[in-house]
């Protein structure tokens, strides 16, 4: 399998004499104060609480007020980890502040802060509850402070104070919810990105497995085509040779020559298949031209001696090389089946017709086409491998968008008939 292509980023060449930029270094204190650092978040919340408490004590240096200020500021340190506890504590302290004191101080900041905290880090129900508490405080607090500070506060003062405090609470809530929605969107996008990556990796693995399966199937088909036929020819010649030696000793040399030539050709084709499998390391003289073609069909038929005859009509040069490979493999497999299944006395007729746009191949024998042996030439692949050749032939023809039929003839014998385009070469496997 060729290694998957990996995209690379080409950087522009650096000008001579220009030093490479140094990597940015972040101070440890700056990294600590980032929002993604747990300790940094805690330090920031503690700084907010301390600053707010100091401001409240300075504004009103009164012991009960100082105690309430501390009660409202300390929960702000834990507003992210325990937003509910912070809301309850700040609400109780703010309520006491409204009852005991006459001036608004840190409560106008602490309450919006905890509302923001629940809106950002808690559920929608908790955030709405915090908003309701904050709005109630925005109404009750200003009403209490105005009634104490002014003898007859005007309606405009009431409205301005309530609307102003309520606007701060609502703004804190909206900012918190928007931040939460943005974070949820980023998490969702990251999850979807991870799922897409997993899906892409899974699809890539499936594609690699499919490619590997296709290659194994192709190798099995090529090896079957060349080895099965060659061994069948060798077996027939050897069996005939045993009888021929006794009756015609002078022909033994001819038979041995056929066996040797067939063995040598099968070995050469097997080496070419192995070389094709090593195409990821091609040499400078790598040759991927088809190993066999229509011109080799005559030699293929001649190996069977008088048991097969060939008739070619039309212009063989009009065929594409890969179509010629397919024709050769069809004839090869068909003759192999004749040797294996049609019987020792069977004869075969091979007819190849090339027209302007298509090629017709017909291989017919007069053997036991309707007898028991014909079942070994069906489409079903048996455990011993019978039927593999016809399946491979049909697959080869389908790669050319052609058709193939095979079956016993009515008067006896077996026929293979294939029609494929003469020029269609895409997808066909070379031999």
Coordinates of C-alpha atoms in Angstrom, one line a residue:
X1 CA 0.0 0.0 0.0
X2 CA 1.4 3.4 -0.8
X3 CA 1.9 5.7 2.1
X4 CA -1.0 8.3 2.6
X5 CA -0.1 11.7 1.3
X6 CA 0.6 14.3 3.9
X7 CA 0.2 18.0 3.1
X8 CA 3.2 20.2 4.0
X9 CA 3.4 23.9 4.5
X10 CA 6.1 25.6 2.6
X11 CA 7.6 28.6 4.4
X12 CA 9.1 31.5 2.4
X13 CA 12.9 31.6 2.4
X14 CA 14.4 33.8 5.1
X15 CA 16.4 36.8 3.9
X16 CA 20.1 36.4 4.4
X17 CA 21.4 38.0 7.6
X18 CA 17.9 38.1 9.2
X19 CA 17.9 36.2 12.5
X20 CA 15.0 33.8 13.2
X21 CA 12.5 35.3 15.6
X22 CA 12.8 34.1 19.2
X23 CA 9.8 32.3 20.6
X24 CA 7.7 34.4 22.9
X25 CA 8.1 33.7 26.5
X26 CA 5.3 34.4 28.9
X27 CA 6.1 35.5 32.4
X28 CA 5.0 32.9 35.0
X29 CA 2.9 35.6 36.8
X30 CA 1.1 36.4 33.5
X31 CA 0.4 32.7 32.9
X32 CA -1.0 32.4 36.4
X33 CA -3.4 35.3 35.9
X34 CA -5.0 33.7 32.8
X35 CA -8.6 32.8 33.0
X36 CA -7.8 29.2 32.1
X37 CA -5.5 28.7 35.1
X38 CA -7.4 27.5 38.2
X39 CA -5.0 29.3 40.6
X40 CA -5.2 32.4 38.5
X41 CA -9.0 32.5 38.7
X42 CA -8.9 32.1 42.4
X43 CA -6.4 34.9 42.8
X44 CA -8.5 37.2 40.7
X45 CA -11.6 36.5 42.7
X46 CA -9.7 37.0 45.9
X47 CA -8.4 40.3 44.6
X48 CA -11.9 41.4 43.8
X49 CA -13.2 40.4 47.2
X50 CA -10.3 42.1 49.1
X51 CA -10.6 45.3 47.0
X52 CA -14.3 45.5 47.4
X53 CA -14.0 44.9 51.2
X54 CA -11.4 47.6 51.6
X55 CA -13.4 50.1 49.7
X56 CA -16.5 49.4 51.7
X57 CA -14.7 49.7 55.1
X58 CA -13.1 53.0 53.9
X59 CA -16.4 54.4 52.8
X60 CA -18.1 53.6 56.1
X61 CA -15.7 52.7 58.9
X62 CA -18.4 51.3 61.2
X63 CA -18.0 47.9 62.9
X64 CA -21.5 46.4 62.0
X65 CA -21.0 47.7 58.5
X66 CA -17.5 46.2 58.3
X67 CA -18.9 42.8 59.4
X68 CA -21.6 42.9 56.7
X69 CA -19.0 44.0 54.1
X70 CA -16.8 41.0 55.0
X71 CA -19.9 38.7 54.9
X72 CA -20.7 39.9 51.4
X73 CA -17.2 39.9 50.0
X74 CA -15.8 36.6 51.3
X75 CA -18.3 34.4 49.2
X76 CA -17.0 36.1 46.1
X77 CA -13.8 34.1 46.4
X78 CA -15.8 30.9 45.8
X79 CA -18.3 32.3 43.3
X80 CA -17.1 29.9 40.5
X81 CA -16.9 26.7 42.5
X82 CA -20.0 27.3 44.7
X83 CA -22.2 29.9 43.0
X84 CA -25.3 28.9 45.0
X85 CA -23.6 29.3 48.3
X86 CA -22.2 32.7 47.3
X87 CA -25.7 33.8 46.2
X88 CA -27.4 32.7 49.5
X89 CA -24.6 34.3 51.7
X90 CA -24.5 37.6 49.8
X91 CA -28.3 37.8 49.7
X92 CA -28.6 37.4 53.5
X93 CA -25.9 39.9 54.2
X94 CA -27.3 42.4 51.7
X95 CA -30.8 42.0 53.3
X96 CA -29.3 42.7 56.7
X97 CA -27.4 45.6 55.2
X98 CA -30.7 47.1 53.9
X99 CA -32.4 46.7 57.3
X100 CA -29.5 47.9 59.5
X101 CA -27.8 50.6 57.5
X102 CA -29.1 53.6 55.7
X103 CA -26.5 53.9 52.9
X104 CA -25.8 51.6 49.9
X105 CA -22.2 50.4 49.8
X106 CA -20.7 47.1 48.5
X107 CA -24.1 45.4 48.1
X108 CA -24.7 47.2 44.9
X109 CA -21.6 45.5 43.5
X110 CA -21.7 42.1 45.3
X111 CA -25.2 41.2 44.3
X112 CA -24.6 41.8 40.5
X113 CA -21.4 39.8 40.8
X114 CA -23.1 36.7 42.2
X115 CA -25.9 37.1 39.6
X116 CA -23.3 37.1 36.9
X117 CA -21.6 34.1 38.5
X118 CA -24.8 32.0 38.5
X119 CA -25.7 33.1 35.0
X120 CA -22.3 31.9 33.7
X121 CA -21.5 28.8 35.7
X122 CA -24.8 27.4 36.8
X123 CA -28.0 26.1 35.2
X124 CA -30.6 28.2 33.5
X125 CA -33.0 27.7 36.4
X126 CA -30.4 28.8 39.0
X127 CA -29.5 31.8 36.8
X128 CA -33.1 32.9 36.6
X129 CA -33.5 32.5 40.3
X130 CA -30.5 34.7 40.9
X131 CA -31.8 37.3 38.5
X132 CA -35.1 37.4 40.4
X133 CA -33.3 37.9 43.7
X134 CA -31.1 40.6 42.2
X135 CA -34.1 42.5 40.8
X136 CA -36.0 42.2 44.1
X137 CA -32.9 43.7 45.8
X138 CA -32.8 46.4 43.1
X139 CA -36.4 47.4 44.1
X140 CA -36.3 46.9 47.9
X141 CA -32.8 48.5 48.5
X142 CA -33.4 51.8 46.8
X143 CA -36.9 52.1 48.3
X144 CA -35.5 51.6 51.8
X145 CA -32.5 54.0 51.3
X146 CA -34.6 56.8 49.7
X147 CA -37.3 56.6 52.3
X148 CA -34.7 57.0 55.1
X149 CA -32.5 59.6 53.4
X150 CA -35.3 61.8 52.0
X151 CA -38.5 62.9 53.8
X152 CA -40.6 63.0 50.6
X153 CA -38.7 61.4 47.7
X154 CA -40.2 62.2 44.3
X155 CA -41.4 59.6 41.8
X156 CA -38.5 60.4 39.5
X157 CA -36.0 59.6 42.2
X158 CA -37.7 56.3 42.9
X159 CA -37.8 55.4 39.2
X160 CA -34.3 56.5 38.5
X161 CA -32.8 54.6 41.5
X162 CA -34.7 51.4 40.9
X163 CA -34.1 51.4 37.1
X164 CA -30.4 52.1 37.6
X165 CA -29.9 49.3 40.1
X166 CA -32.1 46.9 38.1
X167 CA -30.2 47.7 34.9
X168 CA -26.9 46.8 36.6
X169 CA -28.4 43.4 37.7
X170 CA -29.8 42.7 34.2
X171 CA -26.5 43.6 32.5
X172 CA -24.6 41.3 34.8
X173 CA -27.1 38.5 34.0
X174 CA -26.9 39.0 30.2
X175 CA -23.1 39.2 30.2
X176 CA -22.9 36.0 32.2
X177 CA -25.4 34.1 29.9
X178 CA -23.6 35.3 26.8
X179 CA -20.3 34.1 28.1
X180 CA -21.8 30.7 29.0
X181 CA -23.4 30.4 25.6
X182 CA -20.1 31.2 23.9
X183 CA -18.3 28.6 26.0
X184 CA -20.9 26.0 25.2
X185 CA -20.7 26.8 21.5
X186 CA -16.9 26.4 21.6
X187 CA -17.2 23.1 23.5
X188 CA -19.9 21.9 21.0
X189 CA -17.7 22.9 18.0
X190 CA -14.7 21.2 19.5
X191 CA -16.7 18.1 20.1
X192 CA -18.1 18.1 16.6
X193 CA -14.6 18.7 15.2
X194 CA -13.3 15.7 17.2
X195 CA -16.2 13.6 15.9
X196 CA -15.5 14.7 12.3
X197 CA -11.8 13.8 12.8
X198 CA -12.8 10.4 14.3
X199 CA -15.2 9.8 11.4
X200 CA -12.5 10.9 8.9
X201 CA -10.0 8.5 10.5
X202 CA -12.5 5.7 10.5
X203 CA -13.4 6.3 6.9
X204 CA -9.7 6.4 6.0
X205 CA -9.1 3.1 7.8
X206 CA -12.1 1.6 5.9
X207 CA -10.7 2.9 2.7
X208 CA -7.3 1.5 3.4
X209 CA -8.8 -1.9 4.3
X210 CA -11.0 -1.8 1.1
X211 CA -7.9 -1.0 -1.0
X212 CA -6.0 -3.8 0.7
X213 CA -8.9 -6.2 0.1
X214 CA -9.0 -5.1 -3.6
X215 CA -5.3 -5.6 -4.0
X216 CA -5.5 -9.1 -2.4
X217 CA -8.4 -9.9 -4.7
X218 CA -6.6 -8.7 -7.7
X219 CA -3.5 -10.7 -6.8
X220 CA -5.5 -13.8 -6.2
X221 CA -7.2 -13.4 -9.6
X222 CA -4.0 -12.9 -11.4
X223 CA -2.3 -15.8 -9.8
X224 CA -5.3 -18.0 -10.4
X225 CA -5.4 -17.1 -14.1
X226 CA -1.8 -17.8 -14.8
X227 CA -1.0 -20.7 -12.5
X228 CA -4.3 -22.6 -12.9
X229 CA -4.0 -22.6 -16.7
X230 CA -0.3 -23.4 -16.8
X231 CA -0.6 -26.3 -14.4
X232 CA -3.6 -27.6 -16.3
X233 CA -1.6 -27.6 -19.5
X234 CA 1.3 -29.2 -17.9
X235 CA -0.9 -31.9 -16.3
X236 CA -2.5 -32.7 -19.7
X237 CA 0.8 -32.8 -21.5
X238 CA 2.3 -35.0 -18.9
X239 CA -0.6 -37.5 -18.9
X240 CA -0.5 -37.6 -22.7
X241 CA 3.3 -37.9 -22.6
X242 CA 3.2 -41.1 -20.6
X243 CA 1.1 -42.8 -23.3
X244 CA 3.0 -41.2 -26.1
X245 CA 6.4 -42.4 -25.0
X246 CA 5.4 -46.0 -25.4
X247 CA 3.8 -45.6 -28.8
X248 CA 5.8 -42.7 -30.3
X249 CA 9.1 -42.3 -28.5
X250 CA 10.2 -39.7 -31.0
X251 CA 7.5 -37.2 -29.9
X252 CA 8.5 -37.3 -26.2
X253 CA 10.9 -34.5 -26.8
X254 CA 8.1 -32.3 -28.3
X255 CA 5.9 -33.0 -25.2
X256 CA 8.7 -32.2 -22.8
X257 CA 9.5 -29.0 -24.7
X258 CA 5.8 -27.9 -24.3
X259 CA 5.9 -28.6 -20.6
X260 CA 9.2 -26.7 -20.2
X261 CA 8.0 -23.7 -22.2
X262 CA 4.7 -23.6 -20.3
X263 CA 6.5 -23.8 -16.9
X264 CA 8.9 -21.1 -17.9
X265 CA 6.1 -18.7 -19.2
X266 CA 4.1 -19.3 -16.0
X267 CA 7.2 -18.5 -13.9
X268 CA 7.8 -15.3 -15.9
X269 CA 4.2 -14.2 -15.5
X270 CA 4.3 -14.9 -11.8
X271 CA 7.4 -12.8 -11.5
X272 CA 5.7 -10.0 -13.3
X273 CA 2.8 -10.2 -10.8
X274 CA 5.2 -10.0 -7.9
X275 CA 7.0 -7.1 -9.5
X276 CA 3.6 -5.3 -9.9
X277 CA 3.1 -5.8 -6.1
X278 CA 6.4 -4.0 -5.5
X279 CA 5.4 -0.9 -7.6
X280 CA 5.8 1.3 -4.5
X281 CA 9.6 0.9 -5.2
X282 CA 9.8 1.1 -9.0
X283 CA 13.2 0.9 -10.6
X284 CA 14.4 3.2 -13.3
X285 CA 13.4 0.6 -15.9
X286 CA 10.0 -0.2 -14.4
X287 CA 7.6 -1.4 -17.2
X288 CA 3.8 -1.5 -16.5
X289 CA 2.7 -2.5 -20.0
X290 CA 0.3 -5.5 -20.1
X291 CA 2.2 -8.8 -19.9
X292 CA -0.1 -10.5 -22.3
X293 CA -2.6 -9.6 -25.0
X294 CA -4.6 -10.7 -28.0
X295 CA -1.4 -11.5 -29.9
X296 CA -0.6 -14.2 -27.3
X297 CA -4.0 -16.0 -27.7
X298 CA -2.6 -18.0 -30.7
X299 CA 0.2 -19.4 -28.6
X300 CA -2.2 -20.2 -25.8
X301 CA -4.4 -22.2 -28.1
X302 CA -1.4 -23.9 -29.7
X303 CA -0.3 -25.3 -26.3
X304 CA -3.4 -27.6 -26.4
X305 CA -2.3 -29.2 -29.7
X306 CA -5.3 -30.3 -31.7
X307 CA -7.8 -29.9 -28.8
X308 CA -8.5 -26.3 -29.6
X309 CA -8.9 -24.1 -32.7
X310 CA -8.8 -20.3 -33.0
X311 CA -10.7 -18.0 -35.3
X312 CA -10.1 -14.3 -35.3
X313 CA -12.3 -11.8 -37.3
X314 CA -11.8 -8.1 -37.6
X315 CA -8.9 -5.9 -36.8
X316 CA -7.2 -6.8 -33.6
X317 CA -5.3 -3.5 -33.7
X318 CA -8.5 -1.7 -33.0
X319 CA -8.6 -3.1 -29.4
X320 CA -7.1 -1.2 -26.5
X321 CA -4.2 -3.1 -24.7
X322 CA -6.2 -3.7 -21.5
X323 CA -9.1 -5.0 -23.5
X324 CA -6.6 -7.4 -25.1
X325 CA -5.5 -8.5 -21.6
X326 CA -9.2 -9.3 -20.7
X327 CA -9.7 -11.3 -23.9
X328 CA -6.6 -13.3 -23.2
X329 CA -7.7 -14.0 -19.6
X330 CA -11.1 -15.1 -20.8
X331 CA -9.7 -17.5 -23.3
X332 CA -7.1 -18.7 -20.8
X333 CA -9.7 -19.5 -18.1
X334 CA -12.1 -21.0 -20.5
X335 CA -9.5 -23.4 -22.0
X336 CA -8.4 -24.2 -18.4
X337 CA -11.9 -25.3 -17.7
X338 CA -12.0 -27.4 -20.8
X339 CA -8.9 -29.3 -19.7
X340 CA -10.2 -29.7 -16.2
X341 CA -13.9 -30.5 -16.7
X342 CA -14.8 -31.2 -20.3
X343 CA -13.1 -34.6 -20.4
X344 CA -10.0 -36.0 -22.2
X345 CA -11.6 -36.2 -25.6
X346 CA -13.2 -32.7 -25.6
X347 CA -12.4 -30.2 -28.3
X348 CA -12.8 -26.4 -28.0
X349 CA -13.6 -23.7 -30.6
X350 CA -12.3 -20.2 -29.8
X351 CA -13.9 -17.3 -31.8
X352 CA -12.9 -13.7 -31.4
X353 CA -14.6 -11.0 -33.4
X354 CA -13.5 -7.4 -33.3
X355 CA -15.8 -4.7 -34.8
X356 CA -15.5 -1.0 -34.7
X357 CA -16.6 -0.6 -31.1
X358 CA -16.8 -4.0 -29.4
X359 CA -15.1 -7.3 -29.0
X360 CA -17.0 -10.6 -28.9
X361 CA -15.3 -13.7 -27.4
X362 CA -16.9 -17.1 -27.6
X363 CA -15.3 -20.3 -26.3
X364 CA -17.3 -23.5 -26.8
X365 CA -16.3 -27.1 -26.2
X366 CA -18.1 -30.4 -27.1
X367 CA -17.4 -32.1 -23.7
X368 CA -19.6 -33.0 -20.8
X369 CA -21.6 -29.7 -20.7
X370 CA -24.7 -31.2 -19.3
X371 CA -23.1 -33.9 -17.3
X372 CA -22.0 -34.0 -13.7
X373 CA -18.7 -32.2 -14.5
X374 CA -20.5 -29.1 -15.7
X375 CA -21.3 -28.1 -12.1
X376 CA -17.6 -27.4 -11.6
X377 CA -17.9 -24.6 -14.1
X378 CA -20.8 -22.8 -12.5
X379 CA -20.8 -19.4 -10.8
X380 CA -20.8 -20.6 -7.2
X381 CA -17.4 -20.8 -5.6
X382 CA -17.0 -24.1 -3.9
X383 CA -14.6 -24.8 -0.9
X384 CA -12.1 -26.4 -3.3
X385 CA -12.0 -23.3 -5.4
X386 CA -14.3 -24.4 -8.3
X387 CA -16.1 -21.5 -9.9
X388 CA -13.4 -18.9 -8.9
X389 CA -12.4 -18.6 -12.6
X390 CA -15.8 -17.7 -13.9
X391 CA -16.3 -15.2 -11.1
X392 CA -13.0 -13.6 -12.0
X393 CA -13.9 -13.5 -15.7
X394 CA -17.2 -11.8 -15.0
X395 CA -15.5 -9.3 -12.8
X396 CA -12.9 -8.5 -15.5
X397 CA -15.6 -8.0 -18.1
X398 CA -17.7 -5.8 -15.8
X399 CA -14.7 -3.5 -15.3
X400 CA -15.0 -2.8 -19.0
X401 CA -18.8 -2.3 -18.7
X402 CA -19.2 -5.5 -20.7
X403 CA -21.3 -8.7 -20.2
X404 CA -20.4 -12.4 -19.8
X405 CA -22.6 -15.4 -19.9
X406 CA -21.5 -19.0 -19.3
X407 CA -23.3 -22.3 -19.1
X408 CA -23.9 -25.7 -20.6
X409 CA -25.2 -25.9 -24.2
X410 CA -28.4 -27.7 -25.1
X411 CA -26.7 -30.2 -27.3
X412 CA -23.8 -30.9 -25.0
X413 CA -20.7 -29.0 -24.1
X414 CA -20.1 -25.7 -22.4
X415 CA -19.9 -22.2 -23.8
X416 CA -18.5 -18.9 -22.5
X417 CA -19.7 -15.8 -24.3
X418 CA -18.3 -12.3 -23.5
X419 CA -18.9 -8.9 -25.1
X420 CA -16.9 -5.8 -24.1
X421 CA -16.0 -2.5 -25.6
X422 CA -12.9 -2.5 -27.8
X423 CA -11.7 0.9 -26.5
X424 CA -13.0 1.1 -22.9
X425 CA -9.9 0.6 -20.7
X426 CA -10.7 2.4 -17.5
X427 CA -10.5 0.3 -14.4
X428 CA -9.5 -2.9 -16.1
X429 CA -6.6 -4.8 -14.5
X430 CA -3.6 -5.5 -16.4
X431 CA -2.1 -9.0 -16.5

